mmCIF file of C-alpha atoms and ligand atoms in Angstrom:
data_model
loop_
_atom_site.group_PDB
_atom_site.id
_atom_site.type_symbol
_atom_site.label_atom_id
_atom_site.label_comp_id
_atom_site.label_asym_id
_atom_site.label_seq_id
_atom_site.Cartn_x
_atom_site.Cartn_y
_atom_site.Cartn_z
ATOM 1 C CA UNK O 652 16.588 116.855 122.199
ATOM 2 C CA UNK O 653 19.493 117.257 124.600
ATOM 3 C CA UNK O 654 21.743 114.584 123.066
ATOM 4 C CA UNK O 655 24.328 116.070 120.708
ATOM 5 C CA UNK O 656 24.231 114.801 117.118
ATOM 6 C CA UNK O 657 27.306 112.532 116.740
ATOM 7 C CA UNK O 658 27.433 112.848 112.934
ATOM 8 C CA UNK O 659 29.175 116.241 112.452
ATOM 9 C CA UNK O 660 31.982 115.340 114.895
ATOM 10 C CA UNK O 661 32.469 111.934 113.252
ATOM 11 C CA UNK O 662 32.565 113.551 109.823
ATOM 12 C CA UNK O 663 35.125 116.148 110.932
ATOM 13 C CA UNK O 664 37.402 113.348 112.168
ATOM 14 C CA UNK O 665 37.325 111.854 108.669
ATOM 15 C CA UNK O 666 39.198 114.826 107.171
ATOM 16 C CA UNK O 667 38.242 117.682 104.817
ATOM 17 C CA UNK O 668 36.563 115.328 102.328
ATOM 18 C CA UNK O 669 34.916 112.136 103.581
ATOM 19 C CA UNK O 670 33.955 109.392 101.144
ATOM 20 C CA UNK O 671 30.800 107.543 102.234
ATOM 21 C CA UNK O 672 28.303 105.114 100.725
ATOM 22 C CA UNK O 673 25.566 106.955 98.823
ATOM 23 C CA UNK O 674 21.969 105.900 99.570
ATOM 24 C CA UNK O 675 21.323 105.104 95.891
ATOM 25 C CA UNK O 676 24.599 103.208 95.395
ATOM 26 C CA UNK O 677 28.210 104.159 94.746
ATOM 27 C CA UNK O 678 30.085 106.803 96.730
ATOM 28 C CA UNK O 679 29.361 110.321 97.901
ATOM 29 C CA UNK O 680 32.102 112.846 98.664
ATOM 30 C CA UNK O 681 31.207 114.959 101.742
ATOM 31 C CA UNK O 682 33.079 118.227 102.282
ATOM 32 C CA UNK O 683 33.655 119.087 105.945
ATOM 33 C CA UNK O 684 36.192 121.945 105.721
ATOM 34 C CA UNK O 685 34.802 125.492 105.660
ATOM 35 C CA UNK O 686 37.092 127.076 103.044
ATOM 36 C CA UNK O 687 36.788 124.049 100.812
ATOM 37 C CA UNK O 688 33.001 124.055 101.286
ATOM 38 C CA UNK O 689 32.751 127.667 100.097
ATOM 39 C CA UNK O 690 34.879 126.799 97.050
ATOM 40 C CA UNK O 691 32.780 123.753 96.231
ATOM 41 C CA UNK O 692 29.511 125.673 96.618
ATOM 42 C CA UNK O 693 30.759 128.231 94.048
ATOM 43 C CA UNK O 694 32.668 125.906 91.669
ATOM 44 C CA UNK O 695 31.033 125.967 88.200
ATOM 45 C CA UNK O 696 32.338 122.431 87.567
ATOM 46 C CA UNK O 697 30.198 121.092 90.431
ATOM 47 C CA UNK O 698 26.599 121.408 89.273
ATOM 48 C CA UNK O 699 23.078 121.028 90.636
ATOM 49 C CA UNK O 700 21.423 119.641 87.517
ATOM 50 C CA UNK O 701 20.223 116.078 88.326
ATOM 51 C CA UNK O 702 20.985 115.245 84.656
ATOM 52 C CA UNK O 703 24.578 114.849 85.909
ATOM 53 C CA UNK O 704 23.669 112.364 88.682
ATOM 54 C CA UNK O 705 25.223 108.867 88.488
ATOM 55 C CA UNK O 706 23.477 107.081 85.630
ATOM 56 C CA UNK O 707 22.439 104.119 87.801
ATOM 57 C CA UNK O 708 20.806 106.218 90.545
ATOM 58 C CA UNK O 709 17.131 105.792 91.348
ATOM 59 C CA UNK O 710 15.977 109.427 91.769
ATOM 60 C CA UNK O 711 13.321 108.403 94.306
ATOM 61 C CA UNK O 712 15.876 106.869 96.681
ATOM 62 C CA UNK O 713 17.760 110.144 97.062
ATOM 63 C CA UNK O 714 14.920 112.621 96.561
ATOM 64 C CA UNK O 715 16.319 113.962 93.287
ATOM 65 C CA UNK O 716 14.308 116.591 91.445
ATOM 66 C CA UNK O 717 13.607 116.254 87.725
ATOM 67 C CA UNK O 718 16.451 117.566 85.510
ATOM 68 C CA UNK O 719 16.811 121.269 84.706
ATOM 69 C CA UNK O 720 15.588 120.561 81.161
ATOM 70 C CA UNK O 721 12.433 118.841 82.482
ATOM 71 C CA UNK O 722 11.735 121.364 85.261
ATOM 72 C CA UNK O 723 13.826 124.527 85.215
ATOM 73 C CA UNK O 724 14.156 125.764 88.818
ATOM 74 C CA UNK O 725 16.564 127.535 91.191
ATOM 75 C CA UNK O 726 17.559 124.220 92.700
ATOM 76 C CA UNK O 727 18.258 122.416 89.384
ATOM 77 C CA UNK O 728 19.833 125.135 87.210
ATOM 78 C CA UNK O 729 23.431 126.290 87.108
ATOM 79 C CA UNK O 730 25.506 129.123 85.691
ATOM 80 C CA UNK O 731 24.019 132.083 83.789
ATOM 81 C CA UNK O 732 20.524 130.540 83.476
ATOM 82 C CA UNK O 733 20.404 130.101 87.261
ATOM 83 C CA UNK O 734 21.724 133.627 87.825
ATOM 84 C CA UNK O 735 18.986 135.060 85.591
ATOM 85 C CA UNK O 736 16.302 133.188 87.524
ATOM 86 C CA UNK O 737 17.800 134.418 90.835
ATOM 87 C CA UNK O 738 17.564 137.996 89.543
ATOM 88 C CA UNK O 739 13.825 137.469 89.086
ATOM 89 C CA UNK O 740 13.179 135.694 92.401
ATOM 90 C CA UNK O 741 15.591 137.166 94.954
ATOM 91 C CA UNK O 742 14.136 140.741 94.914
ATOM 92 C CA UNK O 743 10.829 139.339 96.231
ATOM 93 C CA UNK O 744 12.413 138.292 99.518
ATOM 94 C CA UNK O 745 15.104 140.861 100.313
ATOM 95 C CA UNK O 746 15.809 141.943 103.888
ATOM 96 C CA UNK O 747 14.167 145.316 103.187
ATOM 97 C CA UNK O 748 10.994 143.688 101.837
ATOM 98 C CA UNK O 749 10.806 141.338 104.786
ATOM 99 C CA UNK O 750 11.421 144.109 107.364
ATOM 100 C CA UNK O 751 8.447 145.979 105.875
ATOM 101 C CA UNK O 752 6.346 142.871 106.590
ATOM 102 C CA UNK O 753 7.610 142.270 110.150
ATOM 103 C CA UNK O 754 4.458 143.561 111.913
ATOM 104 C CA UNK O 755 2.263 141.401 109.687
ATOM 105 C CA UNK O 756 4.513 138.374 110.256
ATOM 106 C CA UNK O 757 4.135 138.881 114.036
ATOM 107 C CA UNK O 758 0.391 139.467 113.753
ATOM 108 C CA UNK O 759 -0.056 136.156 111.933
ATOM 109 C CA UNK O 760 1.955 134.362 114.652
ATOM 110 C CA UNK O 761 -0.110 135.951 117.426
ATOM 111 C CA UNK O 762 -3.456 135.187 115.732
ATOM 112 C CA UNK O 763 -2.523 131.588 115.131
ATOM 113 C CA UNK O 764 -1.126 130.959 118.615
ATOM 114 C CA UNK O 765 -4.232 132.611 120.135
ATOM 115 C CA UNK O 766 -6.443 130.094 118.330
ATOM 116 C CA UNK O 767 -5.157 127.164 120.438
ATOM 117 C CA UNK O 768 -6.317 126.362 123.953
ATOM 118 C CA UNK O 769 -5.366 123.894 126.693
ATOM 119 C CA UNK O 770 -2.427 121.558 126.103
ATOM 120 C CA UNK O 771 -1.547 121.774 122.422
ATOM 121 C CA UNK O 772 1.080 119.864 120.414
ATOM 122 C CA UNK O 773 2.597 122.636 118.307
ATOM 123 C CA UNK O 774 4.262 120.094 115.968
ATOM 124 C CA UNK O 775 0.826 118.737 115.039
ATOM 125 C CA UNK O 776 -0.354 121.984 113.473
ATOM 126 C CA UNK O 777 1.370 125.286 114.282
ATOM 127 C CA UNK O 778 4.891 124.635 112.966
ATOM 128 C CA UNK O 779 3.535 123.455 109.613
ATOM 129 C CA UNK O 780 0.703 125.984 109.359
ATOM 130 C CA UNK O 781 2.572 129.153 110.320
ATOM 131 C CA UNK O 782 5.257 129.279 107.565
ATOM 132 C CA UNK O 783 2.578 128.484 104.973
ATOM 133 C CA UNK O 784 0.226 131.123 106.392
ATOM 134 C CA UNK O 785 2.956 133.776 106.134
ATOM 135 C CA UNK O 786 4.151 132.880 102.641
ATOM 136 C CA UNK O 787 0.648 132.475 101.181
ATOM 137 C CA UNK O 788 -0.239 135.849 102.728
ATOM 138 C CA UNK O 789 2.784 137.423 101.012
ATOM 139 C CA UNK O 790 1.782 135.724 97.770
ATOM 140 C CA UNK O 791 -1.784 137.100 98.122
ATOM 141 C CA UNK O 792 -3.137 133.546 97.945
ATOM 142 C CA UNK O 793 -6.542 133.298 99.692
ATOM 143 C CA UNK O 794 -6.053 131.881 103.224
ATOM 144 C CA UNK O 795 -8.544 129.058 102.707
ATOM 145 C CA UNK O 796 -5.753 127.358 100.737
ATOM 146 C CA UNK O 797 -3.532 126.908 103.793
ATOM 147 C CA UNK O 798 -5.110 123.571 104.809
ATOM 148 C CA UNK O 799 -4.672 122.170 101.298
ATOM 149 C CA UNK O 800 -1.072 123.414 101.212
ATOM 150 C CA UNK O 801 -0.389 121.692 104.559
ATOM 151 C CA UNK O 802 -1.755 118.400 103.236
ATOM 152 C CA UNK O 803 0.304 118.667 100.061
ATOM 153 C CA UNK O 804 3.531 119.520 101.940
ATOM 154 C CA UNK O 805 3.030 116.499 104.188
ATOM 155 C CA UNK O 806 2.334 114.364 101.130
ATOM 156 C CA UNK O 807 5.669 115.539 99.653
ATOM 157 C CA UNK O 808 7.445 113.672 102.445
ATOM 158 C CA UNK O 809 5.470 110.474 102.618
ATOM 159 C CA UNK O 810 3.125 110.100 99.695
ATOM 160 C CA UNK O 811 2.599 110.680 96.011
ATOM 161 C CA UNK O 812 4.950 113.568 95.232
ATOM 162 C CA UNK O 813 3.615 114.141 91.715
ATOM 163 C CA UNK O 814 0.096 114.898 92.897
ATOM 164 C CA UNK O 815 1.431 116.920 95.856
ATOM 165 C CA UNK O 816 3.455 119.116 93.453
ATOM 166 C CA UNK O 817 0.394 119.529 91.228
ATOM 167 C CA UNK O 818 -1.704 120.553 94.246
ATOM 168 C CA UNK O 819 0.862 123.164 95.334
ATOM 169 C CA UNK O 820 1.170 124.474 91.757
ATOM 170 C CA UNK O 821 -2.626 124.849 91.585
ATOM 171 C CA UNK O 822 -2.611 126.743 94.890
ATOM 172 C CA UNK O 823 0.224 128.975 93.615
ATOM 173 C CA UNK O 824 -1.914 129.854 90.601
ATOM 174 C CA UNK O 825 -4.498 131.567 92.839
ATOM 175 C CA UNK O 826 -2.064 134.344 93.857
ATOM 176 C CA UNK O 827 -3.769 137.707 93.335
ATOM 177 C CA UNK O 828 -2.381 141.015 92.082
ATOM 178 C CA UNK O 829 -0.335 142.819 94.714
ATOM 179 C CA UNK O 830 1.319 139.659 96.046
ATOM 180 C CA UNK O 831 4.730 138.228 95.279
ATOM 181 C CA UNK O 832 3.281 135.348 93.197
ATOM 182 C CA UNK O 833 1.863 137.818 90.672
ATOM 183 C CA UNK O 834 5.032 139.887 90.930
ATOM 184 C CA UNK O 835 7.229 136.900 90.082
ATOM 185 C CA UNK O 836 5.155 136.290 86.947
ATOM 186 C CA UNK O 837 5.815 139.893 85.898
ATOM 187 C CA UNK O 838 9.528 139.683 86.659
ATOM 188 C CA UNK O 839 10.117 136.560 84.533
ATOM 189 C CA UNK O 840 10.613 136.810 80.750
ATOM 190 C CA UNK O 841 7.203 137.233 79.034
ATOM 191 C CA UNK O 842 7.539 133.940 77.178
ATOM 192 C CA UNK O 843 7.929 131.913 80.421
ATOM 193 C CA UNK O 844 5.255 129.185 80.323
ATOM 194 C CA UNK O 845 2.661 129.513 83.120
ATOM 195 C CA UNK O 846 3.508 125.930 84.173
ATOM 196 C CA UNK O 847 7.099 127.022 84.799
ATOM 197 C CA UNK O 848 6.059 130.049 86.865
ATOM 198 C CA UNK O 849 3.903 127.797 89.023
ATOM 199 C CA UNK O 850 6.743 125.344 89.529
ATOM 200 C CA UNK O 851 8.960 128.176 90.794
ATOM 201 C CA UNK O 852 6.212 129.164 93.236
ATOM 202 C CA UNK O 853 5.817 125.545 94.329
ATOM 203 C CA UNK O 854 9.586 125.500 94.981
ATOM 204 C CA UNK O 855 9.348 128.541 97.232
ATOM 205 C CA UNK O 856 6.358 127.198 99.142
ATOM 206 C CA UNK O 857 7.859 123.771 99.818
ATOM 207 C CA UNK O 858 11.393 125.031 100.572
ATOM 208 C CA UNK O 859 9.952 127.500 103.044
ATOM 209 C CA UNK O 860 7.681 125.015 104.801
ATOM 210 C CA UNK O 861 9.943 122.010 105.306
ATOM 211 C CA UNK O 862 12.838 123.973 106.788
ATOM 212 C CA UNK O 863 11.026 126.538 108.911
ATOM 213 C CA UNK O 864 8.633 123.896 110.273
ATOM 214 C CA UNK O 865 11.506 121.969 111.857
ATOM 215 C CA UNK O 866 13.297 125.115 113.077
ATOM 216 C CA UNK O 867 10.156 126.469 114.762
ATOM 217 C CA UNK O 868 9.760 123.362 116.897
ATOM 218 C CA UNK O 869 13.319 123.520 118.237
ATOM 219 C CA UNK O 870 13.077 127.271 118.721
ATOM 220 C CA UNK O 871 9.850 127.181 120.734
ATOM 221 C CA UNK O 872 11.189 124.280 122.832
ATOM 222 C CA UNK O 873 14.278 126.319 123.676
ATOM 223 C CA UNK O 874 12.367 129.558 124.296
ATOM 224 C CA UNK O 875 10.081 127.800 126.783
ATOM 225 C CA UNK O 876 12.462 125.160 128.103
ATOM 226 C CA UNK O 877 15.811 126.925 128.578
ATOM 227 C CA UNK O 878 17.212 130.266 129.661
ATOM 228 C CA UNK O 879 19.543 130.485 126.641
ATOM 229 C CA UNK O 880 20.099 133.868 125.015
ATOM 230 C CA UNK O 881 20.696 134.392 121.270
ATOM 231 C CA UNK O 882 18.019 131.824 120.601
ATOM 232 C CA UNK O 883 17.264 132.030 116.904
ATOM 233 C CA UNK O 884 20.847 131.804 115.603
ATOM 234 C CA UNK O 885 21.880 129.262 118.244
ATOM 235 C CA UNK O 886 18.862 127.044 117.559
ATOM 236 C CA UNK O 887 19.635 127.031 113.847
ATOM 237 C CA UNK O 888 23.259 126.161 114.594
ATOM 238 C CA UNK O 889 22.413 123.321 116.952
ATOM 239 C CA UNK O 890 19.485 121.955 114.969
ATOM 240 C CA UNK O 891 20.245 122.825 111.330
ATOM 241 C CA UNK O 892 17.050 122.267 109.309
ATOM 242 C CA UNK O 893 19.228 121.457 106.270
ATOM 243 C CA UNK O 894 22.273 119.641 107.712
ATOM 244 C CA UNK O 895 23.623 118.902 104.225
ATOM 245 C CA UNK O 896 23.542 120.871 101.000
ATOM 246 C CA UNK O 897 21.296 119.584 98.251
ATOM 247 C CA UNK O 898 22.967 117.158 95.832
ATOM 248 C CA UNK O 899 25.660 118.422 93.514
ATOM 249 C CA UNK O 900 27.549 116.478 90.840
ATOM 250 C CA UNK O 901 30.893 116.890 89.127
ATOM 251 C CA UNK O 902 30.413 117.894 85.484
ATOM 252 C CA UNK O 903 33.975 116.666 84.710
ATOM 253 C CA UNK O 904 36.714 114.731 86.535
ATOM 254 C CA UNK O 905 38.370 117.006 89.102
ATOM 255 C CA UNK O 906 40.489 117.075 92.240
ATOM 256 C CA UNK O 907 39.486 118.472 95.629
ATOM 257 C CA UNK O 908 41.809 118.424 98.652
ATOM 258 C CA UNK O 909 44.101 116.066 96.729
ATOM 259 C CA UNK O 910 41.301 113.550 96.093
ATOM 260 C CA UNK O 911 40.389 112.596 92.525
ATOM 261 C CA UNK O 912 36.663 112.675 91.742
ATOM 262 C CA UNK O 913 35.318 111.121 88.524
ATOM 263 C CA UNK O 914 32.683 112.809 86.354
ATOM 264 C CA UNK O 915 29.121 112.467 87.820
ATOM 265 C CA UNK O 916 30.499 112.139 91.366
ATOM 266 C CA UNK O 917 27.864 113.147 93.969
ATOM 267 C CA UNK O 918 29.161 115.868 96.303
ATOM 268 C CA UNK O 919 27.573 117.070 99.551
ATOM 269 C CA UNK O 920 28.632 119.821 101.922
ATOM 270 C CA UNK O 921 28.273 119.327 105.680
ATOM 271 C CA UNK O 922 26.672 122.751 106.058
ATOM 272 C CA UNK O 923 25.191 121.892 109.461
ATOM 273 C CA UNK O 924 28.542 120.896 110.947
ATOM 274 C CA UNK O 925 30.155 124.017 109.482
ATOM 275 C CA UNK O 926 27.443 126.374 110.745
ATOM 276 C CA UNK O 927 26.609 127.493 107.178
ATOM 277 C CA UNK O 928 22.861 127.311 108.012
ATOM 278 C CA UNK O 929 21.644 128.908 104.761
ATOM 279 C CA UNK O 930 24.448 127.673 102.484
ATOM 280 C CA UNK O 931 26.875 129.880 100.525
ATOM 281 C CA UNK O 932 27.658 130.945 96.957
ATOM 282 C CA UNK O 933 25.208 131.351 94.079
ATOM 283 C CA UNK O 934 22.604 128.998 95.603
ATOM 284 C CA UNK O 935 22.586 130.706 99.034
ATOM 285 C CA UNK O 936 19.071 130.380 100.482
ATOM 286 C CA UNK O 937 16.796 132.881 98.784
ATOM 287 C CA UNK O 938 14.383 132.785 101.751
ATOM 288 C CA UNK O 939 16.911 133.270 104.568
ATOM 289 C CA UNK O 940 15.567 136.692 105.572
ATOM 290 C CA UNK O 941 11.996 135.429 105.631
ATOM 291 C CA UNK O 942 12.931 132.374 107.693
ATOM 292 C CA UNK O 943 14.800 134.508 110.236
ATOM 293 C CA UNK O 944 11.901 136.983 110.383
ATOM 294 C CA UNK O 945 9.404 134.194 111.106
ATOM 295 C CA UNK O 946 11.575 132.668 113.817
ATOM 296 C CA UNK O 947 12.201 136.055 115.446
ATOM 297 C CA UNK O 948 8.482 136.873 115.221
ATOM 298 C CA UNK O 949 7.489 133.686 117.045
ATOM 299 C CA UNK O 950 10.157 134.329 119.681
ATOM 300 C CA UNK O 951 8.957 137.917 120.201
ATOM 301 C CA UNK O 952 5.262 137.044 120.224
ATOM 302 C CA UNK O 953 5.697 134.189 122.715
ATOM 303 C CA UNK O 954 7.671 136.355 125.127
ATOM 304 C CA UNK O 955 5.505 139.463 124.715
ATOM 305 C CA UNK O 956 1.959 138.149 124.249
ATOM 306 C CA UNK O 957 2.075 134.752 125.977
ATOM 307 C CA UNK O 958 4.097 135.464 129.136
ATOM 308 C CA UNK O 959 2.772 132.404 130.980
ATOM 309 C CA UNK O 960 3.351 129.943 128.097
ATOM 310 C CA UNK O 961 5.167 126.802 129.238
ATOM 311 C CA UNK O 962 6.158 123.339 128.074
ATOM 312 C CA UNK O 963 3.694 120.641 129.101
ATOM 313 C CA UNK O 964 6.512 118.015 129.181
ATOM 314 C CA UNK O 965 10.066 118.192 130.559
ATOM 315 C CA UNK O 966 12.483 119.717 128.044
ATOM 316 C CA UNK O 967 14.862 116.721 128.368
ATOM 317 C CA UNK O 968 12.058 114.338 127.382
ATOM 318 C CA UNK O 969 11.385 115.963 123.994
ATOM 319 C CA UNK O 970 12.271 113.565 121.191
ATOM 320 C CA UNK O 971 13.512 114.185 117.674
ATOM 321 C CA UNK O 972 12.638 112.260 114.551
ATOM 322 C CA UNK O 973 15.755 112.092 112.355
ATOM 323 C CA UNK O 974 14.848 111.886 108.660
ATOM 324 C CA UNK O 975 18.175 110.318 107.604
ATOM 325 C CA UNK O 976 19.962 110.802 104.292
ATOM 326 C CA UNK O 977 20.483 114.493 103.574
ATOM 327 C CA UNK O 978 17.389 115.406 105.634
ATOM 328 C CA UNK O 979 17.403 117.048 109.029
ATOM 329 C CA UNK O 980 15.320 116.298 112.084
ATOM 330 C CA UNK O 981 12.114 117.538 113.640
ATOM 331 C CA UNK O 982 10.630 117.285 117.101
ATOM 332 C CA UNK O 983 8.179 114.415 117.358
ATOM 333 C CA UNK O 984 5.832 116.313 119.648
ATOM 334 C CA UNK O 985 5.923 119.685 121.378
ATOM 335 C CA UNK O 986 3.170 119.845 123.998
ATOM 336 C CA UNK O 987 2.748 123.347 125.414
ATOM 337 C CA UNK O 988 0.225 125.380 127.357
ATOM 338 C CA UNK O 989 0.122 128.873 125.913
ATOM 339 C CA UNK O 990 -1.511 130.772 128.718
HETATM 340 C C1 LIG Z 1495 15.333 127.992 108.631
HETATM 341 C C2 LIG Z 1495 14.855 127.911 107.399
HETATM 342 C C3 LIG Z 1495 15.695 127.630 106.176
HETATM 343 C C4 LIG Z 1495 16.897 126.990 106.047
HETATM 344 C C5 LIG Z 1495 17.765 126.413 107.131
HETATM 345 C C6 LIG Z 1495 17.221 126.969 104.632
HETATM 346 C C7 LIG Z 1495 18.396 126.438 104.108
HETATM 347 C C8 LIG Z 1495 18.746 126.503 102.779
HETATM 348 C C9 LIG Z 1495 20.019 126.064 102.250
HETATM 349 C C10 LIG Z 1495 21.141 125.453 103.050
HETATM 350 C C11 LIG Z 1495 20.001 126.282 100.905
HETATM 351 C C12 LIG Z 1495 21.141 126.016 99.923
HETATM 352 C C13 LIG Z 1495 21.099 124.586 99.436
HETATM 353 C C14 LIG Z 1495 22.254 124.268 98.511
HETATM 354 O O1 LIG Z 1495 23.034 125.141 98.113
HETATM 355 O O2 LIG Z 1495 22.373 123.086 98.148
HETATM 356 C C15 LIG Z 1495 18.716 126.845 100.580
HETATM 357 C C16 LIG Z 1495 18.302 127.173 99.309
HETATM 358 C C17 LIG Z 1495 17.035 127.628 99.031
HETATM 359 N N1 LIG Z 1495 16.066 128.034 99.928
HETATM 360 FE FE1 LIG Z 1495 16.193 127.907 101.937
HETATM 361 N N2 LIG Z 1495 16.220 127.565 103.949
HETATM 362 C C18 LIG Z 1495 15.272 128.009 104.833
HETATM 363 C C19 LIG Z 1495 14.110 128.709 104.544
HETATM 364 C C20 LIG Z 1495 13.694 129.044 103.278
HETATM 365 C C21 LIG Z 1495 12.510 129.826 102.967
HETATM 366 C C22 LIG Z 1495 11.602 130.483 103.996
HETATM 367 C C23 LIG Z 1495 12.413 129.867 101.600
HETATM 368 C C24 LIG Z 1495 11.387 130.535 100.706
HETATM 369 C C25 LIG Z 1495 10.603 131.498 101.038
HETATM 370 C C26 LIG Z 1495 13.541 129.137 101.062
HETATM 371 C C27 LIG Z 1495 13.787 128.944 99.726
HETATM 372 C C28 LIG Z 1495 14.961 128.431 99.223
HETATM 373 C C29 LIG Z 1495 15.211 128.288 97.791
HETATM 374 C C30 LIG Z 1495 14.240 128.599 96.665
HETATM 375 C C31 LIG Z 1495 16.518 127.785 97.679
HETATM 376 C C32 LIG Z 1495 17.263 127.471 96.385
HETATM 377 C C33 LIG Z 1495 18.137 128.651 96.031
HETATM 378 C C34 LIG Z 1495 19.021 128.381 94.829
HETATM 379 O O3 LIG Z 1495 19.320 127.212 94.550
HETATM 380 O O4 LIG Z 1495 19.398 129.358 94.178
HETATM 381 N N3 LIG Z 1495 14.298 128.664 102.106
HETATM 382 N N4 LIG Z 1495 17.978 126.986 101.748
#
C-alpha cells in the first residue's frame, strides 16, 4: 500500500508516446503527455470500436468487448451514434441528480456499515456490495438482487463472462418505474430493442462496481490509517481505479508526436499517471459524479457515525493485488473494527 507504483514514472521517462508489447501480440502505443492525451481522447480517427482491433488479437486476452455492431454501447461506439447514446444516458447521472440523492447515498452507507460487527474485512463484502446497493437503488431494482449482482460482477473478472453479462442484464430488467433503469428505456429511441437497453444497463452496473469497489478500499484505508486531508481526490490520484484508458484503435494510418502509427494500431492513454482519473473528451466517465458522491458519503459516514472505527492491521502492512494489463489494483484485505 505504501510503495509507490513504479510504472507511471517509468512510462514518463519513455517520452510522450511509449511503444510497448501488447498482451495479445504486436505493439501498443501508450500516450503519457497530458496535452497529447486530451487530443488522442478526442480524435475521431482513434476509435473505440473493437471491430478496428488488430485482426490477429484474441479478444479474451485483452478483455475486448464485442464490436459496436454486435453490442452497441457507450464504450464501443464512436462519433454521432455515441453522442446520441450519451445524450440518453448522461442526464441520468448529472451532478444535480446525484446531489439530490446524497442523503440516500449516505444512508445506504451507514446502514450497510452498521450491519457488520467485530473485525470485518471490508474488501470481502462492503466495497463490492455498496456501489451495487446504491446503483440498484437508483435504478429501482429490488434490493434482493444485490447478492446476485455481486456474484455476477465477480464472475466478470474470473469466470464465464457471457453468463455473468446475462445475469446482470436479467437483473437490470427488474428496474421499476421511477428509477433510472425505466427512465433510460424512455429516453432511448422507441425502436431500441429491449436486449440493447439491458446491455446499456449492464454496462452502467459493471462500470460502476469494478472501479468504485477498488477506490473504496484505498479510501477507507487512508481515512482510518493516515491523517491526510483532501482524501477522496488524493486517493483517486494515488490509486487510480482505471490507470489506463480503455482500448482505442487507429481507424487510418496517422502520426502522433512525430511517430507513425499504422491502421488498427492499439492506443492507450496513461490516465493514472496524468491524473485524468475519469478520462477526458467524448468518453469522459458518465458516472464520475456518482462515484465521487459514494466515496464522499463513505468518508463522511465513517467520520461522523463511526468515530471509533480503526484499522485492525497496520496501515503499512496492507497489500494490493495488481490486476496487470490495463487493469488497476485493489486491496487484498482491509480488516477494520467499526466501533
Ligand atoms: C472511481 C470510480 C470510477 C472511475 C475511476 C472511472 C473511470 C472511468 C474512465 C477513465 C472512463 C473513460 C474510459 C475511456 O475513455 O477509455 C470511464 C468511462 C465510463 N464510466 Fe467510469 N469510472 C468510475 C465510476 C463509474 C460509475 C459509478 C459509473 C456508472 C454509474 C461509470 C460508468 C462509466 C461508463 C458507462 C463509461 C463509458 C463512457 C463512454 O464511453 O462514453 N463509471 N470511467
